[in-house]
PDB file of C-alpha atoms in Angstrom:
ATOM      1  CA  ARG A   1     -11.453 -10.208 -50.389  1.00  0.00           C
ATOM      2  CA  ILE A   2     -14.825  -7.706 -51.649  1.00  0.00           C
ATOM      3  CA  ALA A   3     -16.322  -8.005 -54.428  1.00  0.00           C
ATOM      4  CA  ALA A   4     -18.981  -5.109 -54.032  1.00  0.00           C
ATOM      5  CA  PRO A   5     -18.518  -1.994 -55.562  1.00  0.00           C
ATOM      6  CA  VAL A   6     -16.677   0.727 -53.424  1.00  0.00           C
ATOM      7  CA  VAL A   7     -16.198   4.441 -53.399  1.00  0.00           C
ATOM      8  CA  LEU A   8     -13.624   5.914 -51.460  1.00  0.00           C
ATOM      9  CA  VAL A   9     -13.891   9.438 -50.732  1.00  0.00           C
ATOM     10  CA  SER A  10     -11.560  11.479 -49.036  1.00  0.00           C
ATOM     11  CA  GLY A  11     -10.645  15.571 -48.258  1.00  0.00           C
ATOM     12  CA  ASN A  12      -7.782  16.623 -49.918  1.00  0.00           C
ATOM     13  CA  GLN A  13      -7.189  19.000 -47.127  1.00  0.00           C
ATOM     14  CA  SER A  14      -7.109  16.047 -44.682  1.00  0.00           C
ATOM     15  CA  GLU A  15      -4.334  15.279 -42.293  1.00  0.00           C
ATOM     16  CA  ILE A  16      -5.132  11.709 -41.382  1.00  0.00           C
ATOM     17  CA  ALA A  17      -3.256   9.389 -43.954  1.00  0.00           C
ATOM     18  CA  GLY A  18      -0.455  11.508 -42.151  1.00  0.00           C
ATOM     19  CA  ARG A  19      -1.411  10.770 -38.698  1.00  0.00           C
ATOM     20  CA  MET A  20      -1.491   7.100 -40.120  1.00  0.00           C
ATOM     21  CA  LYS A  21       2.180   4.743 -39.609  1.00  0.00           C
ATOM     22  CA  ASP A  22       0.995   2.132 -42.256  1.00  0.00           C
ATOM     23  CA  THR A  23       3.687   1.748 -44.732  1.00  0.00           C
ATOM     24  CA  ALA A  24       3.223   2.239 -48.262  1.00  0.00           C
ATOM     25  CA  GLU A  25       3.399  -1.535 -48.708  1.00  0.00           C
ATOM     26  CA  GLN A  26       0.382  -1.778 -45.885  1.00  0.00           C
ATOM     27  CA  GLN A  27      -2.210   0.825 -47.430  1.00  0.00           C
ATOM     28  CA  ALA A  28      -1.684  -0.337 -51.060  1.00  0.00           C
ATOM     29  CA  GLU A  29      -2.843  -3.351 -49.411  1.00  0.00           C
ATOM     30  CA  ARG A  30      -6.018  -2.268 -47.609  1.00  0.00           C
ATOM     31  CA  LYS A  31      -7.397  -1.163 -51.103  1.00  0.00           C
ATOM     32  CA  GLY A  32      -6.458  -4.095 -52.794  1.00  0.00           C
ATOM     33  CA  ALA A  33      -9.131  -5.851 -50.449  1.00  0.00           C
ATOM     34  CA  PHE A  34     -11.553  -4.111 -52.664  1.00  0.00           C
ATOM     35  CA  ARG A  35     -11.831  -5.628 -56.434  1.00  0.00           C
ATOM     36  CA  ASP A  36     -14.292  -2.947 -57.323  1.00  0.00           C
ATOM     37  CA  ARG A  37     -13.256   0.300 -56.460  1.00  0.00           C
ATOM     38  CA  ARG A  38     -13.379   4.093 -57.591  1.00  0.00           C
ATOM     39  CA  GLU A  39     -11.757   7.105 -55.544  1.00  0.00           C
ATOM     40  CA  ILE A  40     -12.201  10.203 -54.759  1.00  0.00           C
ATOM     41  CA  ASP A  41     -10.336  12.952 -54.063  1.00  0.00           C
ATOM     42  CA  LEU A  42     -12.673  16.057 -52.845  1.00  0.00           C
ATOM     43  CA  ASP A  43     -11.409  19.451 -53.266  1.00  0.00           C
ATOM     44  CA  ASP A  44     -11.530  21.769 -50.793  1.00  0.00           C
ATOM     45  CA  CYS A  45     -12.469  19.804 -47.320  1.00  0.00           C
ATOM     46  CA  GLY A  46     -10.255  17.884 -44.681  1.00  0.00           C
ATOM     47  CA  HIS A  47     -11.736  14.851 -43.165  1.00  0.00           C
ATOM     48  CA  MET A  48     -14.814  16.245 -41.818  1.00  0.00           C
ATOM     49  CA  MET A  49     -16.057  16.645 -45.788  1.00  0.00           C
ATOM     50  CA  HIS A  50     -19.649  15.931 -44.688  1.00  0.00           C
ATOM     51  CA  HIS A  51     -19.717  19.172 -43.145  1.00  0.00           C
ATOM     52  CA  ASP A  52     -16.885  21.307 -45.451  1.00  0.00           C
ATOM     53  CA  GLN A  53     -18.421  19.539 -48.655  1.00  0.00           C
ATOM     54  CA  PRO A  54     -22.049  18.155 -48.026  1.00  0.00           C
ATOM     55  CA  GLU A  55     -23.964  19.223 -50.928  1.00  0.00           C
ATOM     56  CA  LYS A  56     -20.310  16.948 -52.997  1.00  0.00           C
ATOM     57  CA  LEU A  57     -20.408  14.476 -50.987  1.00  0.00           C
ATOM     58  CA  ALA A  58     -24.346  13.601 -51.149  1.00  0.00           C
ATOM     59  CA  ARG A  59     -23.754  14.824 -54.990  1.00  0.00           C
ATOM     60  CA  LEU A  60     -20.850  11.553 -55.032  1.00  0.00           C
ATOM     61  CA  LEU A  61     -22.565   9.481 -52.982  1.00  0.00           C
ATOM     62  CA  GLU A  62     -25.705  10.047 -54.919  1.00  0.00           C
ATOM     63  CA  GLU A  63     -24.659   9.493 -58.034  1.00  0.00           C
ATOM     64  CA  PHE A  64     -22.289   5.901 -56.634  1.00  0.00           C
ATOM     65  CA  PHE A  65     -25.801   4.675 -55.325  1.00  0.00           C
ATOM     66  CA  ALA A  66     -27.569   4.619 -58.850  1.00  0.00           C
ATOM     67  CA  THR A  67     -25.438   3.129 -60.795  1.00  0.00           C
TER      68      THR A  67
END
């Protein structure tokens, strides 16, 4: 179990989730390992969010690390 705060950022146009063979239970178990997690979906980007929305991603990460 990871007790440190974690931010999980995903691109809403990413195809990675569809390619993964994990069941919903496996995904929930993986996410459940993070006690203090925050999930964010970025609009208008795929898996390469640092290329698709670099400013938005940087702003989210700066806000997360500032807390």
